[in-house]
Short mmCIF file of C-alpha atoms in Angstrom, two decimals:
data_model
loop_
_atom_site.label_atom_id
_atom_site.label_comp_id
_atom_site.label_asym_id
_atom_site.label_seq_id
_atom_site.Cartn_x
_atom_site.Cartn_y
_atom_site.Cartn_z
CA UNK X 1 30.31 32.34 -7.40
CA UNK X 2 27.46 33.53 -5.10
CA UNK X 3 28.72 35.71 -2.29
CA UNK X 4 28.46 33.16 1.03
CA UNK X 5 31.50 33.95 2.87
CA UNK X 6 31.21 33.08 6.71
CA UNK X 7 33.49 32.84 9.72
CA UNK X 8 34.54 30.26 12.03
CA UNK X 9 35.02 30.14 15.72
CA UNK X 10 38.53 31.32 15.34
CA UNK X 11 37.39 35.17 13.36
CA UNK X 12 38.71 33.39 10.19
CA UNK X 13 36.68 33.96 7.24
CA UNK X 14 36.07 32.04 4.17
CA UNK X 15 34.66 32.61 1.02
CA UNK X 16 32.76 29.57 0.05
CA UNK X 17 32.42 25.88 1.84
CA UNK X 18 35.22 24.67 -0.70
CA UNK X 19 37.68 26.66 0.84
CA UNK X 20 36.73 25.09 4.77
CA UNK X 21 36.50 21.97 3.18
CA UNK X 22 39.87 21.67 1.03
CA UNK X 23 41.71 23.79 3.08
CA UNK X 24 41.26 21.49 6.31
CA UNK X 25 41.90 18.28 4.70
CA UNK X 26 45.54 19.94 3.39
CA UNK X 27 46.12 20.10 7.46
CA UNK X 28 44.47 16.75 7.94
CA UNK X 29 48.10 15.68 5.58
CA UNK X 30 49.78 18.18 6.73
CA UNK X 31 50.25 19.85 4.04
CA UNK X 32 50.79 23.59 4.32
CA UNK X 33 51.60 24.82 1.07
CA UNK X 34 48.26 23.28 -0.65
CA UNK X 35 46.47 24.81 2.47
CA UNK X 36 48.49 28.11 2.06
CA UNK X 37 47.59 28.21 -1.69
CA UNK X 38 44.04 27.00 -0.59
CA UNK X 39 43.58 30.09 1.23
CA UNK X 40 44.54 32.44 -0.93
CA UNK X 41 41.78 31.55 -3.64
CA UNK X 42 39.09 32.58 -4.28
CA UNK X 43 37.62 30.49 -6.62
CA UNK X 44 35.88 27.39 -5.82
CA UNK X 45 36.79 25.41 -8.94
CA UNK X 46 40.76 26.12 -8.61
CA UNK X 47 40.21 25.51 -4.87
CA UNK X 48 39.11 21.95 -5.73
CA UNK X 49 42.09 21.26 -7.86
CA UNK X 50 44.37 22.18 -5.39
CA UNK X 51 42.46 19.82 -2.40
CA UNK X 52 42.60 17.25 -5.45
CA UNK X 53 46.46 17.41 -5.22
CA UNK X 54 47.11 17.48 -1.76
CA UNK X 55 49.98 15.24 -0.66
CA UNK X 56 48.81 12.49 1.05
CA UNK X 57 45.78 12.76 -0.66
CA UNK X 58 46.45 12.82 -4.52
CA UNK X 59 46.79 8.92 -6.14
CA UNK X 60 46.70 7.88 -2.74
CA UNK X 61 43.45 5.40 -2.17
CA UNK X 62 44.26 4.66 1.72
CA UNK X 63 44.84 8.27 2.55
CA UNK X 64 41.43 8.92 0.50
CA UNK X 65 39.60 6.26 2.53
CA UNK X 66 40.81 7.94 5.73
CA UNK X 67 39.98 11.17 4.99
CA UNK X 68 36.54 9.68 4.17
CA UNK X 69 35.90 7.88 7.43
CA UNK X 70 37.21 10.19 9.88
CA UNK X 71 36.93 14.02 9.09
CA UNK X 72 34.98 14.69 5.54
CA UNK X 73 31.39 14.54 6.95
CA UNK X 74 32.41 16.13 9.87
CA UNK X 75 33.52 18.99 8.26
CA UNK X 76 31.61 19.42 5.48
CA UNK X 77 28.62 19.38 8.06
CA UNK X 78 30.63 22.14 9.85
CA UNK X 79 31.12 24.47 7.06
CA UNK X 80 27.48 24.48 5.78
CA UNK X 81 26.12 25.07 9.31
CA UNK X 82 28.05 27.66 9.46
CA UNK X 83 27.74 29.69 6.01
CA UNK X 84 23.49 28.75 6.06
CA UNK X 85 23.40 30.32 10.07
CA UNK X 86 25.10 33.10 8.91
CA UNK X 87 23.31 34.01 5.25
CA UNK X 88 19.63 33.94 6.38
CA UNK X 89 18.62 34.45 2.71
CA UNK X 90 20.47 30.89 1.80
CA UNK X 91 18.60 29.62 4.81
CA UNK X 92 14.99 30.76 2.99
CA UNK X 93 16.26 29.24 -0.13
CA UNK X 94 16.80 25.83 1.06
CA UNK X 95 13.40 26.04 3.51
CA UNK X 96 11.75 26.61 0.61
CA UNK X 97 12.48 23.30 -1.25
CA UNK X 98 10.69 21.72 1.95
CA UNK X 99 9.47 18.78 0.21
CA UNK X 100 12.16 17.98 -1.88
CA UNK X 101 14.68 15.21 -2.34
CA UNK X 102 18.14 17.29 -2.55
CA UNK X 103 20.66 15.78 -4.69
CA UNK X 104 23.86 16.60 -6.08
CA UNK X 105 23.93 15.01 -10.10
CA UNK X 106 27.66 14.41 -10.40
CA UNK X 107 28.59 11.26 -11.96
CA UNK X 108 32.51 11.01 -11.08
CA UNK X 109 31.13 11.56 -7.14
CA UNK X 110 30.00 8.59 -5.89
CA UNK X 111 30.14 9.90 -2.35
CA UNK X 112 29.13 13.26 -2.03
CA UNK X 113 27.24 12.63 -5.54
CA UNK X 114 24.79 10.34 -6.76
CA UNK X 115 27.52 9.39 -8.95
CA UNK X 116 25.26 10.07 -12.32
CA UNK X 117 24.86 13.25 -14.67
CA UNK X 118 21.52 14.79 -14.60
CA UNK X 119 20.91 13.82 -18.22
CA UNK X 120 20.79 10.27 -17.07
CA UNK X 121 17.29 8.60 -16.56
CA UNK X 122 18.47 6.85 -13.53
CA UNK X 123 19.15 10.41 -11.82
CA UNK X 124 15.24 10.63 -11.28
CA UNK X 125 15.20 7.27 -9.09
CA UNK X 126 17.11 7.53 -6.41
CA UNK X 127 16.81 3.34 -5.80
CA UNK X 128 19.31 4.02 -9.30
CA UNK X 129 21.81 5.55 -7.84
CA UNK X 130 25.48 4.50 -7.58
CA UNK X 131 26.62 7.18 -5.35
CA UNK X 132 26.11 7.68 -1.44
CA UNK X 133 25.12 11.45 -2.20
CA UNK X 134 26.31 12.88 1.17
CA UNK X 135 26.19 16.19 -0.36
CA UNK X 136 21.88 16.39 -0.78
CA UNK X 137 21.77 14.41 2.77
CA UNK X 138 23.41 16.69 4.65
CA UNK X 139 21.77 19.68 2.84
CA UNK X 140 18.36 17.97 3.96
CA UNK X 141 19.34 17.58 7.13
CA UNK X 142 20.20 21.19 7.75
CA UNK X 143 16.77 22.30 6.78
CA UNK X 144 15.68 20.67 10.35
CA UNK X 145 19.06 20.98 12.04
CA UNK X 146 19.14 24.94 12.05
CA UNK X 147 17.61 27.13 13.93
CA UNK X 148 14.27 28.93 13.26
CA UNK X 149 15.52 32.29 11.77
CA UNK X 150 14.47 35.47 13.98
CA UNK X 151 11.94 38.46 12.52
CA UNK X 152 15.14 40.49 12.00
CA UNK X 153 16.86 37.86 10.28
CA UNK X 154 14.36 37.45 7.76
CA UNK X 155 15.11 39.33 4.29
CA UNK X 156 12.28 39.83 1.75
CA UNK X 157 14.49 41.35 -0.53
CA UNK X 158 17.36 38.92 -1.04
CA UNK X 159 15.39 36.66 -3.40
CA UNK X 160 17.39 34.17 -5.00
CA UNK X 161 16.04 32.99 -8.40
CA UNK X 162 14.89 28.54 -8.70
CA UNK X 163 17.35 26.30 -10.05
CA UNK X 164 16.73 25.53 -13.58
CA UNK X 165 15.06 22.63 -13.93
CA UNK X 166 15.48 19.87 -16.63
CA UNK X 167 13.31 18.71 -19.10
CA UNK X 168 12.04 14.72 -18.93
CA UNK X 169 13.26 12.41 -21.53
CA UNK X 170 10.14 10.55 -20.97
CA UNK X 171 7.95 13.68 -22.08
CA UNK X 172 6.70 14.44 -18.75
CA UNK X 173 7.31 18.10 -18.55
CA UNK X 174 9.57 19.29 -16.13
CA UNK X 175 10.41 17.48 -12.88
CA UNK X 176 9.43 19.24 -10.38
CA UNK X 177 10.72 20.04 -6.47
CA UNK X 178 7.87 21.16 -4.79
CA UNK X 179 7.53 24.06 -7.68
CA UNK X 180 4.39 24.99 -8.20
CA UNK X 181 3.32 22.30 -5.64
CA UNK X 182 1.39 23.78 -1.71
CA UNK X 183 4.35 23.31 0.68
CA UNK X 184 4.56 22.60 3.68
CA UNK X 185 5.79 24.73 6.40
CA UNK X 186 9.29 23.88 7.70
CA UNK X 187 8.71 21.11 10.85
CA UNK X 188 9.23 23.46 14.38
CA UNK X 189 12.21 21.83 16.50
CA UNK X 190 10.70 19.42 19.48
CA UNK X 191 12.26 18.69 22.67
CA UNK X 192 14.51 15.58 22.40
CA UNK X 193 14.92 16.77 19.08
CA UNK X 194 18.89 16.06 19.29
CA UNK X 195 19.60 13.95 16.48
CA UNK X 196 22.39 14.66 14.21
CA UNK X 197 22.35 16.04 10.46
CA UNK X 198 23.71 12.89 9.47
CA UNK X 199 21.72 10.65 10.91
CA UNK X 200 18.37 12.76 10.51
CA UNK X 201 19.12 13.12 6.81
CA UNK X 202 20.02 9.49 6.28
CA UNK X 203 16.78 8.71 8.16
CA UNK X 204 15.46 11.33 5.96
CA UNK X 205 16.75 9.81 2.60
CA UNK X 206 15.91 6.53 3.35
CA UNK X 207 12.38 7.51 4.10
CA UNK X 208 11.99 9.22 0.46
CA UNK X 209 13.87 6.34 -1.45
CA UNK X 210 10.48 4.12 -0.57
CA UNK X 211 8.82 6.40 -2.55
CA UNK X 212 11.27 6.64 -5.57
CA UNK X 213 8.92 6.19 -8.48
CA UNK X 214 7.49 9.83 -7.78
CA UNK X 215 10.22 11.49 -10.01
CA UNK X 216 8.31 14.91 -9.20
CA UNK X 217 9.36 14.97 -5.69
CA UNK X 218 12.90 15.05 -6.70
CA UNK X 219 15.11 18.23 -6.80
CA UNK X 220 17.96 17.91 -9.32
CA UNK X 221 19.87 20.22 -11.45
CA UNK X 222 21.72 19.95 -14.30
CA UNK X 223 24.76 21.23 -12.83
CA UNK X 224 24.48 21.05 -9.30
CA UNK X 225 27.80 21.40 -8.13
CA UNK X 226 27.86 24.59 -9.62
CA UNK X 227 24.52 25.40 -8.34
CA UNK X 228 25.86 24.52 -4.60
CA UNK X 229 28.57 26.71 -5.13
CA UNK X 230 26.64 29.75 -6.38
CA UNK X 231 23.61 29.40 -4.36
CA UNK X 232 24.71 27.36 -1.27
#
């Protein structure tokens, strides 16, 4: 696990967006001893087990559904702004994939996924998808959302190294993100420039799906869960 921790507006601190994530839907069912147990992990995958068996939660498709509409975006959304404001070196690394159509290849996510593996042909066309992919739309969105970073923000030396990228079935090399590729500088913030993550990055996805056929815009990888988790 890359080391991301960040703290909230209360001085707590957390060591990935997992542990925000799981450990405030536990209270959302009030359900202290998952939360409890949530917070004393430290590692992502055995964090998502435990938010997988919260009470309330677990084998429980109407408690799911609620947690859905009314607090998951919200506070995903609030744990990435948080752990990207405060690790300026995971803010370069997402600038940096400025072109790129963000995506998170899971296939038993259909809502923070695209709800296919990467080693699926329909993961290069987004019009393919099955799942809402809430994860890359946010992520997208904070690349616009944040804030410019400051000159003594900036930090040369905390390079983090590309995703690997996988190889076409089709025999087209490697699909590319904007590797290799002139990009674009980040877009400077505008006044009236108030619109949400969410609905700048579903503006934003809906924008690139027109252009779906240009598999070398799109930034997947193989594992990218585990990615988000190390690098995010």
């Amino acid at each position: 696990m890359f080391p991301c921790s960040f703290t909230d507006s209360t001085n707590t601190i957390w060591n990935c967006t997992e542990q925000y994530y799981q450990y405030h839907k536990a209270l959302y069912f009030n359900d202290h001893r998952s939360a409890n147990a949530i917070r004393a992990s430290d590692n992502p995958y055995h964090i998502k087990r435990l938010g997988k068996l919260v009470q309330g939660y677990s084998h429980n498709p109407a408690g799911v559904q609620s947690w859905r509409n009314l607090c998951a975006l919200p506070t995903l959304i609030s744990a990435c702004k948080l752990k990207f404001s405060q690790n300026p070196h995971l803010t370069n690394h997402l600038r940096s994939h400025t072109d790129a159509i963000i995506a998170e290849a899971s296939p038993h996510d259909n809502f923070f996924g695209i709800g296919l593996h990467i080693s699926d042909p329909r993961a290069s066309i987004p019009t393919c998808w099955t799942g809402l992919n809430h994860m890359g739309r946010i992520l997208m969105g904070l690349k616009y959302e944040l804030p410019p970073l400051s000159s003594t923000q900036q930090d040369p030396t905390s390079k983090i190294p590309p995703p690997r990228l996988p190889q076409s079935r089709r025999g087209r090399g490697i699909l590319r993100g904007g590797v290799g590729q002139r990009r674009r500088a980040p877009r400077q913030s505008r006044p009236g420039d108030d619109v949400s993550v969410v609905e700048r990055a579903l503006d934003l996805s809906t924008r690139r799906r027109r252009g779906a056929s240009d598999a070398g815009r799109i930034l997947l990888n193989a594992t990218f869960r585990v990615f988000f988790f190390r690098y995010f």
